[in-house]
Coordinates of C-alpha atoms and ligand atoms in Angstrom, one line a residue:
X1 CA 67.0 94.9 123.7
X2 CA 69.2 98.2 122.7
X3 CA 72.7 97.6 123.6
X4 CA 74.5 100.9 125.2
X5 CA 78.5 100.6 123.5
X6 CA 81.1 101.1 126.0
X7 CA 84.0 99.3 124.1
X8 CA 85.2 102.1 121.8
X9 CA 88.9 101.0 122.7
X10 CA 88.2 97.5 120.2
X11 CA 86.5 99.9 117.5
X12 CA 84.8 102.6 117.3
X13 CA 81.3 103.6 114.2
X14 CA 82.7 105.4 111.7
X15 CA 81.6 108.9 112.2
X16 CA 79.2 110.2 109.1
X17 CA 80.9 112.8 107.2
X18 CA 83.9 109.5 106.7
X19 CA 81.7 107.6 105.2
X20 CA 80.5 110.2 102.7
X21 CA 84.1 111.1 102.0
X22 CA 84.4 107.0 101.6
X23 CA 81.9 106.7 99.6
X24 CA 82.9 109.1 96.5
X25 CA 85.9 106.6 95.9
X26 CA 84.2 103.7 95.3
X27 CA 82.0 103.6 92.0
X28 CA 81.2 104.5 88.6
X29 CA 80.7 108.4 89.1
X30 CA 83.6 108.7 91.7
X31 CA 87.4 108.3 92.0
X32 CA 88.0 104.1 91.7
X33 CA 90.9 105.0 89.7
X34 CA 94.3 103.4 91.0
X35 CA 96.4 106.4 92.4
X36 CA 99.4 104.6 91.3
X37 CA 97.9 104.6 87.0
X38 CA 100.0 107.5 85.8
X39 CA 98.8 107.3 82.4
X40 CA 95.2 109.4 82.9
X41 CA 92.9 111.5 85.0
X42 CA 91.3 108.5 87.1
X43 CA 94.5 107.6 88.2
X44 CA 95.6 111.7 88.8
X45 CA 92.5 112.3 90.5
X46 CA 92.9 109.6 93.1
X47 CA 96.6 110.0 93.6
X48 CA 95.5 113.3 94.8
X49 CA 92.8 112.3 97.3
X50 CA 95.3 109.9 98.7
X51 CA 97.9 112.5 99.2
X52 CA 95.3 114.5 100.5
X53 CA 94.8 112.0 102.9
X54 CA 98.2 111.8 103.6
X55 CA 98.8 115.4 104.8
X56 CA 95.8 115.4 106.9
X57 CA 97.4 112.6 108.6
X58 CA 100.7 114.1 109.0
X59 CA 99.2 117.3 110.0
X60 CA 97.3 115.6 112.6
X61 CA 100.5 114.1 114.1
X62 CA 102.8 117.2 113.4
X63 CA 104.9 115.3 111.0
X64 CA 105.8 115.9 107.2
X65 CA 103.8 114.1 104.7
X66 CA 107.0 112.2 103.4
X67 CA 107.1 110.6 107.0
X68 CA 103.3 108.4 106.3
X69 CA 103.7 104.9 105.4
X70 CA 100.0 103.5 104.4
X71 CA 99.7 100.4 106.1
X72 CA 96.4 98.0 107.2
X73 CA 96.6 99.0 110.4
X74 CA 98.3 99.5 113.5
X75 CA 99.2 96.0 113.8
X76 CA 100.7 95.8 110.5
X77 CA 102.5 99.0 111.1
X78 CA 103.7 97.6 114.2
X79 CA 105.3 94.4 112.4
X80 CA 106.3 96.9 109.8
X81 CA 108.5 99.1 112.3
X82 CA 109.6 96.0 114.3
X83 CA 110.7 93.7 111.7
X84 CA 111.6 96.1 109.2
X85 CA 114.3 98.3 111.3
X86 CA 115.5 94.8 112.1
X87 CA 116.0 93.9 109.0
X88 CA 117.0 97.2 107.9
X89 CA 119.7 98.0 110.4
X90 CA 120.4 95.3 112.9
X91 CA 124.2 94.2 110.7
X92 CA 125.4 97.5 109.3
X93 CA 124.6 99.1 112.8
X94 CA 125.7 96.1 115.1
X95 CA 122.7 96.3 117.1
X96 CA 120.4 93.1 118.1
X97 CA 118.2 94.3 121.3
X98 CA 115.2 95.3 121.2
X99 CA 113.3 96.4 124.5
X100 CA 110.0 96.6 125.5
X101 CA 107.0 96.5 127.9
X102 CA 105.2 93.2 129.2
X103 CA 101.7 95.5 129.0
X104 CA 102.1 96.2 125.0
X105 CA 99.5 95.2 122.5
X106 CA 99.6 91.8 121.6
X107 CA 100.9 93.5 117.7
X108 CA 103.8 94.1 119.4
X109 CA 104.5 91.1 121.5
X110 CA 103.7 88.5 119.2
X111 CA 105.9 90.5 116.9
X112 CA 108.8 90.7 118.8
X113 CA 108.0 86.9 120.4
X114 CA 108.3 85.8 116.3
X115 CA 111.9 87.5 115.3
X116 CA 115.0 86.1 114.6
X117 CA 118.6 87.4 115.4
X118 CA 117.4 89.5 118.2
X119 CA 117.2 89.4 121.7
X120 CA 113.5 91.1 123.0
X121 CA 114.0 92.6 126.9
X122 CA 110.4 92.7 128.3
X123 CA 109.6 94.9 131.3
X124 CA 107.6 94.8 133.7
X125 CA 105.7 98.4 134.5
X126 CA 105.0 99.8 138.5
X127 CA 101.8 98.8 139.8
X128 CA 100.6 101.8 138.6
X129 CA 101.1 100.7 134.9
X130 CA 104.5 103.3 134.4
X131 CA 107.5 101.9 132.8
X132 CA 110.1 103.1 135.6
X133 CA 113.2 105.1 133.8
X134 CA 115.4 103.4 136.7
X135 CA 114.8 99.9 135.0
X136 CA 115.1 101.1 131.1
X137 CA 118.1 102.6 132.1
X138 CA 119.2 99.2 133.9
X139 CA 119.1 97.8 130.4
X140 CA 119.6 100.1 127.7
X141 CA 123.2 99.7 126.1
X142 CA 125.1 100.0 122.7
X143 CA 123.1 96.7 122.1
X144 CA 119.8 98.2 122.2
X145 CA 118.6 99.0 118.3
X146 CA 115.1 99.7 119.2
X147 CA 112.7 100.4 122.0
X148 CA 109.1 100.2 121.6
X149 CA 106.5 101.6 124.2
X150 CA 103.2 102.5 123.8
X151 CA 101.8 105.7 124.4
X152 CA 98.6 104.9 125.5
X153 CA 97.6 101.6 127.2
X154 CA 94.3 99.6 125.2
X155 CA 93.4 98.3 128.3
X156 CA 94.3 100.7 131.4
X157 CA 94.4 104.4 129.3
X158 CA 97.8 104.8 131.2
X159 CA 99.8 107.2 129.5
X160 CA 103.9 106.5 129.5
X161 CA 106.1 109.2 129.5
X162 CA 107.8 109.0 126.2
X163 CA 109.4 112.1 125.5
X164 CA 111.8 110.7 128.7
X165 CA 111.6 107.6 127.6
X166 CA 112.7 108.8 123.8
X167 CA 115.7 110.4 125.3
X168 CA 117.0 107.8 127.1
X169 CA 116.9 105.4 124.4
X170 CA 118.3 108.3 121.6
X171 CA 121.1 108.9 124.6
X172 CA 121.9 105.0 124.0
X173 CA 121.9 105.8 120.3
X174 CA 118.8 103.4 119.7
X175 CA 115.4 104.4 117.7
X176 CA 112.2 105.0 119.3
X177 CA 108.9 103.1 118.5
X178 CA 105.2 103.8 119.9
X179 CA 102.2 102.0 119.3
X180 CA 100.0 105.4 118.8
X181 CA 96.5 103.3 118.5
X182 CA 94.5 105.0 121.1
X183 CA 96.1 108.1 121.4
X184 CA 95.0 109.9 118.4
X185 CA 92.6 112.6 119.0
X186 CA 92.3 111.8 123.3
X187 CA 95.3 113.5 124.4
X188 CA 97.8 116.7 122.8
X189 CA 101.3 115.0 121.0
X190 CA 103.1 115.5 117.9
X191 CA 105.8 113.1 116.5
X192 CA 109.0 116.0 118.2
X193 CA 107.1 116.0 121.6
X194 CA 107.0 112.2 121.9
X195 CA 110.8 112.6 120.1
X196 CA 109.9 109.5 118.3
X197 CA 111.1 107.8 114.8
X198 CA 108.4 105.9 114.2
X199 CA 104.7 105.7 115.4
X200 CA 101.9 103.3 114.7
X201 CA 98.2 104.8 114.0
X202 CA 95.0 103.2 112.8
X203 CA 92.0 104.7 111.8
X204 CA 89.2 102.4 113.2
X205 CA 90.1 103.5 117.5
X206 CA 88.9 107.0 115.7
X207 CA 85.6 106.8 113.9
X208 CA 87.5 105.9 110.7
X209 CA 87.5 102.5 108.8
X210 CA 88.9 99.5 109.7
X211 CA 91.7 98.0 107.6
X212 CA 94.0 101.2 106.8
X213 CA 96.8 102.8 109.7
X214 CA 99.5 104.2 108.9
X215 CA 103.3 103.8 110.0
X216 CA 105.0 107.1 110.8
X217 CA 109.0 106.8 110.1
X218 CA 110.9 109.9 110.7
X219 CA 113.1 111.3 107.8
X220 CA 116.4 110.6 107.9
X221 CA 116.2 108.2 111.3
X222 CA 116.2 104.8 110.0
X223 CA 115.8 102.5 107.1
X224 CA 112.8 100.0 107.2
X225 CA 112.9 96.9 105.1
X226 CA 110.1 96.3 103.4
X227 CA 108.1 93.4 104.9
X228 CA 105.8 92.6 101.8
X229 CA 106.7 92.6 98.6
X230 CA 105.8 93.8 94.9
X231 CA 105.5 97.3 93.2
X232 CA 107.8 99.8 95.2
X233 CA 104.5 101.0 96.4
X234 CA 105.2 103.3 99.3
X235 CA 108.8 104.6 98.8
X236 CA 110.0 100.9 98.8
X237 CA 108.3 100.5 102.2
X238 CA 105.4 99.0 101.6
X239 CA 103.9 97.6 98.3
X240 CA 100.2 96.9 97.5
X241 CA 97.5 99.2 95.3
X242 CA 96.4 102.3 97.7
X243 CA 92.7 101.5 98.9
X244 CA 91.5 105.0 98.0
X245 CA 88.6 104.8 100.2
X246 CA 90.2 103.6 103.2
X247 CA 92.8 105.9 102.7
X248 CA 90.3 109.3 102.3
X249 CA 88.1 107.4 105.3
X250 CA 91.5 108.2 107.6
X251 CA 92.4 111.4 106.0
X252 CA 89.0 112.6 106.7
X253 CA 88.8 110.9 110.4
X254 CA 92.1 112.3 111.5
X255 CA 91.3 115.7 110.4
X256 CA 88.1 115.4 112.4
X257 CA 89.9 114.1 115.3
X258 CA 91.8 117.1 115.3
X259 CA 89.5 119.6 114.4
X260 CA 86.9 118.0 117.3
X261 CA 89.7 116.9 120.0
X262 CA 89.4 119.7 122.7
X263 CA 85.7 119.6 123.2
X264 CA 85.9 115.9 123.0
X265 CA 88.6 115.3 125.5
X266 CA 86.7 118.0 127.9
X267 CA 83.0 116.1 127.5
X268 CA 84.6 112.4 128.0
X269 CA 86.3 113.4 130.9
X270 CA 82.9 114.6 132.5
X271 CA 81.3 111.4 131.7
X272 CA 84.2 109.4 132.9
X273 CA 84.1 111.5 136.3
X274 CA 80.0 110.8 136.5
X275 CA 81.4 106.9 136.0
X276 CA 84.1 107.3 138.7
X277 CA 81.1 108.9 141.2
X278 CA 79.2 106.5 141.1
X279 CA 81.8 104.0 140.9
X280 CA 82.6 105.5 144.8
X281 CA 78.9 104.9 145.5
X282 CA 79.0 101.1 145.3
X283 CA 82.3 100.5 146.8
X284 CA 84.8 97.7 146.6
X285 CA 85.5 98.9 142.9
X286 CA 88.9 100.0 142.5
X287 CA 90.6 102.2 139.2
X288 CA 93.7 100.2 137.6
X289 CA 96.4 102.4 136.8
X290 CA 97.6 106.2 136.7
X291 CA 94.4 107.9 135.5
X292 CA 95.5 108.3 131.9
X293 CA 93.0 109.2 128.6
X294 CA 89.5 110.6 129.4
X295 CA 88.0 107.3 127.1
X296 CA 89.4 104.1 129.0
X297 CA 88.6 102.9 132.6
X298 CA 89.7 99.8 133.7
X299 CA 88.1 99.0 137.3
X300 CA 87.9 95.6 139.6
X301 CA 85.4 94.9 141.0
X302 CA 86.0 92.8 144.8
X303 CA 84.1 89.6 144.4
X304 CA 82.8 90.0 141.8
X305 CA 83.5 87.7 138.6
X306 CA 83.8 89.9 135.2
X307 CA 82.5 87.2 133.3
X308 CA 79.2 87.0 135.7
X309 CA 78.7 90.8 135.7
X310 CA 78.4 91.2 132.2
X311 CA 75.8 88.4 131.5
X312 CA 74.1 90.4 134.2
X313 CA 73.8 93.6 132.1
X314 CA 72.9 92.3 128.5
X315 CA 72.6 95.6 127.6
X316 CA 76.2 97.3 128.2
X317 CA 78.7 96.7 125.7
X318 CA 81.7 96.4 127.8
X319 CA 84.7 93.9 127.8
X320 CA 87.1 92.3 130.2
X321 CA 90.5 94.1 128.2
X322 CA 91.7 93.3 125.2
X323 CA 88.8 91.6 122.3
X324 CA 92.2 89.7 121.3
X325 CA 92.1 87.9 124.6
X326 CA 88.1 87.8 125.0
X327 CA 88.1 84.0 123.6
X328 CA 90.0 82.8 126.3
X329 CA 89.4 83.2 130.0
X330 CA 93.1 83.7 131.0
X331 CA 93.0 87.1 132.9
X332 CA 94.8 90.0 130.8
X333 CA 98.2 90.0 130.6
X334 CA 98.2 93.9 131.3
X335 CA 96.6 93.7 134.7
X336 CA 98.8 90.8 135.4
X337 CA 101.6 92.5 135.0
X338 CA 100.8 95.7 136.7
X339 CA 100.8 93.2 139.8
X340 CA 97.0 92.1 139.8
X341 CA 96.1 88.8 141.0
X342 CA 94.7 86.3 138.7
X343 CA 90.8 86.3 140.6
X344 CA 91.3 90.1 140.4
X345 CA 92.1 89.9 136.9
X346 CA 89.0 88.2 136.5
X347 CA 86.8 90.6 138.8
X348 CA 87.7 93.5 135.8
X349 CA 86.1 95.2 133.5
X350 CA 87.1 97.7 130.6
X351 CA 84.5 100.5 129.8
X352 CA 85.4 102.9 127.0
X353 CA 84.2 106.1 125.6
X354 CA 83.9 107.6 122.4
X355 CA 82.5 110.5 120.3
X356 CA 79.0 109.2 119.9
X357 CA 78.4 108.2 123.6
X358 CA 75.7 110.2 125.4
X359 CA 75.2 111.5 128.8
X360 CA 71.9 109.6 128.5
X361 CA 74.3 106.1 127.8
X362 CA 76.7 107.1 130.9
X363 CA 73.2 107.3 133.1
X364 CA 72.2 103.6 131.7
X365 CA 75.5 102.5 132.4
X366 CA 76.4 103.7 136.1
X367 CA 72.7 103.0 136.8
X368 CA 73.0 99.3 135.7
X369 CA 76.4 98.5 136.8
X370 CA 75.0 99.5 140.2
X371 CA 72.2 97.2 139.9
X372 CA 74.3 94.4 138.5
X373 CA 76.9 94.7 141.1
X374 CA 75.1 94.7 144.4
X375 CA 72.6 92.2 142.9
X376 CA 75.4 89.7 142.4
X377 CA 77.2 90.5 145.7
X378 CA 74.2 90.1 147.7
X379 CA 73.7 86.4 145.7
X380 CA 77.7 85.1 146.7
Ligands
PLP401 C1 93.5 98.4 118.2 C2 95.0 98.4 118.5 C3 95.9 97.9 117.6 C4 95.5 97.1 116.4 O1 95.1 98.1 115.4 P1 94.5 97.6 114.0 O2 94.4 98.8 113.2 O3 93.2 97.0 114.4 O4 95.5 96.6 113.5 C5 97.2 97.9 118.0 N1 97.6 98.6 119.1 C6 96.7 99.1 119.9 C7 97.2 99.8 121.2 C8 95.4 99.1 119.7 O5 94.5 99.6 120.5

C-alpha cells in the first residue's frame, strides 16, 4: 500500500538539490577535509563551504553570520540557550527566573524541568493557544533572566506574538529565547522583528538533514556557557569537529526555504483550505487554535478516538501531536493545556504539510478521512 505523508511537522525528505550539495562533502573526490585543519587546502576548502553555509543561514534569518552557533539540532540549541545563559549570567547578573509556556516543545520543558539554581514559571496559553501579555506581565520582574516562547507551535501552528512579547521581557531587562523549529520558511521574520537574542533552528522541519540546527545568539546580548566541552570549536560556544555535510545540507536548505517561501506559503495554504472544506463537510470536527502557519492543522474529531481513526486509514501518515509523545497514550500536553479535555485530546489529530505534498495527496486525504470518519461514527 503507498502511504500519503501528512506529518511534515516530525520531519520532513530532504529536498534533492540538499542532498547533491551533501553529497560533494563526503568522499575521496570531495571536501571531507576538517574545516577546522588550518595547515592545508582540504581543511581551507571546507572551512569555506561551512562558512558558506553559515551566511546562508544567517541571511535566511536576517542576522549576521557571527550570530550562528552550529549545533545538532533544535533541541540541542535549545539546551544550549537555556542552560548556557544560566550558566553564563544567572550570578554576575543576579537573575534566577526563567519563564515560559506549558505548550513548549518537550526540548524546552525537559530543559528547564532539569536546571538547577533557577526557578521555571510555566504558563498556561488562552484556549486559543496565545500566551496573554496580561499574565507575562503578572510575572515578569527584575528576577526574570530569560523568557523562552516559541514562535510557532509543533502541534497547533499557533503563532505567538513575540515582537510584544520580546519587549516586554527586554522592558524587564531579561533576554528573549524562541524555539524557531517550524517557522523557518512558513511565515515572514527576521531575528529584529521577533526582537530576539537567541533563536533555535533545525534543518530537518525544512527538507534539510537531520542532526545539524543551529543556535542564533545576538552580538553583544548575552554570554552562553558552553554546555559541551573540548576544542573552542564555535567561538567557545560549542566544541565538536564541523560535520561538513550536514552543515552545507542546511546552508543549502535554508537558502531554498527562502528563495521558495512565498509560493510555498501561498500553495499550502490552498491545500490547507481544501482540508478545512471538507473538514466542514463531515461535521463534528473542530480546528484547535488561532489559525497560525499554512502547514499544521490540529483538528478533533467528536467521538471519535484518534488512535481508532488512524488504523482506519493505513494509508495517511498522520499523528496524534508530538512523535515525542506517540509511545504513550497520554493525550498531548499542548491541547491539554489550551483547555481540551482528556477524551478530546484523544479524538485529535495532527496533519501537516510540506514542500513535496500534492494536490493529488490532499484529494486522498480529505477523501479518506471522510470515509474513515463517518465509517467509525456510524459503528459507535
Ligand atoms: C522538531 C522540533 C524540535 C527538535 O528539533 P531537532 O532538530 O529534531 O532536535 C524542537 N522544537 C520544535 C518546535 C520542533 O518542532
Amino acid at each position: 500500500m503507498i502511504t500519503t505523508y501528512f506529518d511534515n511537522a516530525s520531519t520532513t525528505p530532504v529536498d534533492r538539490r540538499v542532498i547533491e550539495k551533501m553529497r560533494a562533502c563526503l568522499g575521496a573526490d570531495g571536501t571531507y577535509g576538517n574545516p577546522a585543519s588550518t595547515t592545508h587546502g582540504f581543511g581551507w576548502m571546507a572551512s569555506e563551504e561551512v562558512e558558506w553555509s553559515r551566511a546562508m543561514v544567517a541571511e535566511t534569518i536576517g542576522a549576521d553570520a557571527r550570530e550562528i552557533v552550529w549545533t545538532s539540532g533544535a533541541t540541542e540549541s535549545d539546551n544550549l540557550a537555556i542552560r548556557g545563559v544560566l550558566e553564563g549570567m544567572a550570578n554576575s547578573s543576579g537573575r534566577h527566573k526563567i519563564i515560559t509556556m506549558e505548550t513548549e516543545h518537550k526540548a524546552v520543558l525537559d530543559t528547564c524541568a532539569h536546571l538547577s539554581g533557577a526557578e521555571v514559571v510555566y504558563l498556561k496559553p488562552e484556549s486559543d493557544g496565545l500566551l496573554s501579555l496580561d499574565s507575562l506581565a503578572k510575572v515578569l520582574d527584575d528576577t526574570v533572566l530569560l523568557v523562552s516562547v516559541m514562535l510557532v507551535n509543533n502541534e497547533t501552528g499557533v503563532i505567538q506574538p513575540l515582537k510584544e512579547i520580546a519587549g516586554m521581557a527586554h522592558d524587564a531587562g531579561a533576554l528573549m529565547h524562541s524555539d524557531l523549529a517550524q517557522s523557518v520558511g512558513k511565515l515572514p521574520w527576521t531575528v529584529d522583528s521577533l526582537a530576539i537574542d537567541l533563536g533555535s533552528l533545525s534543518a530537518h522541519k525544512v527538507h534539510g538533514p537531520k542532526g545539524i540546527g543551529a543556535l542564533y545568539v545576538r552580538r553583544g546580548s548575552c554570554r552562553v556557557a558552553e554546555q559541551q566541552h573540548g576544542g573552542h570549536h564555535e567561538r567557545g560556544m560549542r566544541s565538536g569537529t564541523l560535520p561538513t555535510h550536514q552543515i552545507v545540507g542546511m546552508g543549502e536548505a535554508y537558502r531554498i526555504a527562502q528563495l521558495e517561501s512565498h509560493a510555498e506559503i501561498e500553495r499550502l495554504n490552498q491545500y490547507r483550505d481544501q482540508i478545512e472544506a471538507a473538514i466542514e463537510q463531515v461535521g463534528g470536527i473542530r480546528c484547535n487554535g488561532q489559525r497560525g502557519v499554512p502547514h499544521i492543522l490540529n483538528i478533533t474529531i467528536e467521538g471519535v478516538d484518534a488512535e481508532r481513526l488512524m488504523a482506519a486509514m493505513p494509508q495517511i501518515a498522520v499523528s496524534t501531536g508530538s512523535a515525542c509523545n506517540s509511545a504513550t497514550i497520554e493525550p498531548s500536553h499542548v491541547l491539554q493545556s489550551m483547555g481540551l479535555t482528556r477524551q478530546q485530546g484523544l479524538s485529535s489529530l495532527r496533519i501537516s504539510l510540506g514542500r513535496m505534498t500534492t494536490a493529488d495527496e490532499v484529494s486522498i486525504l480529505t477523501s479518506v478521512l471522510t470515509d474513515a470518519v463517518s465509517q467509525l461514527r456510524s459503528t459507535a
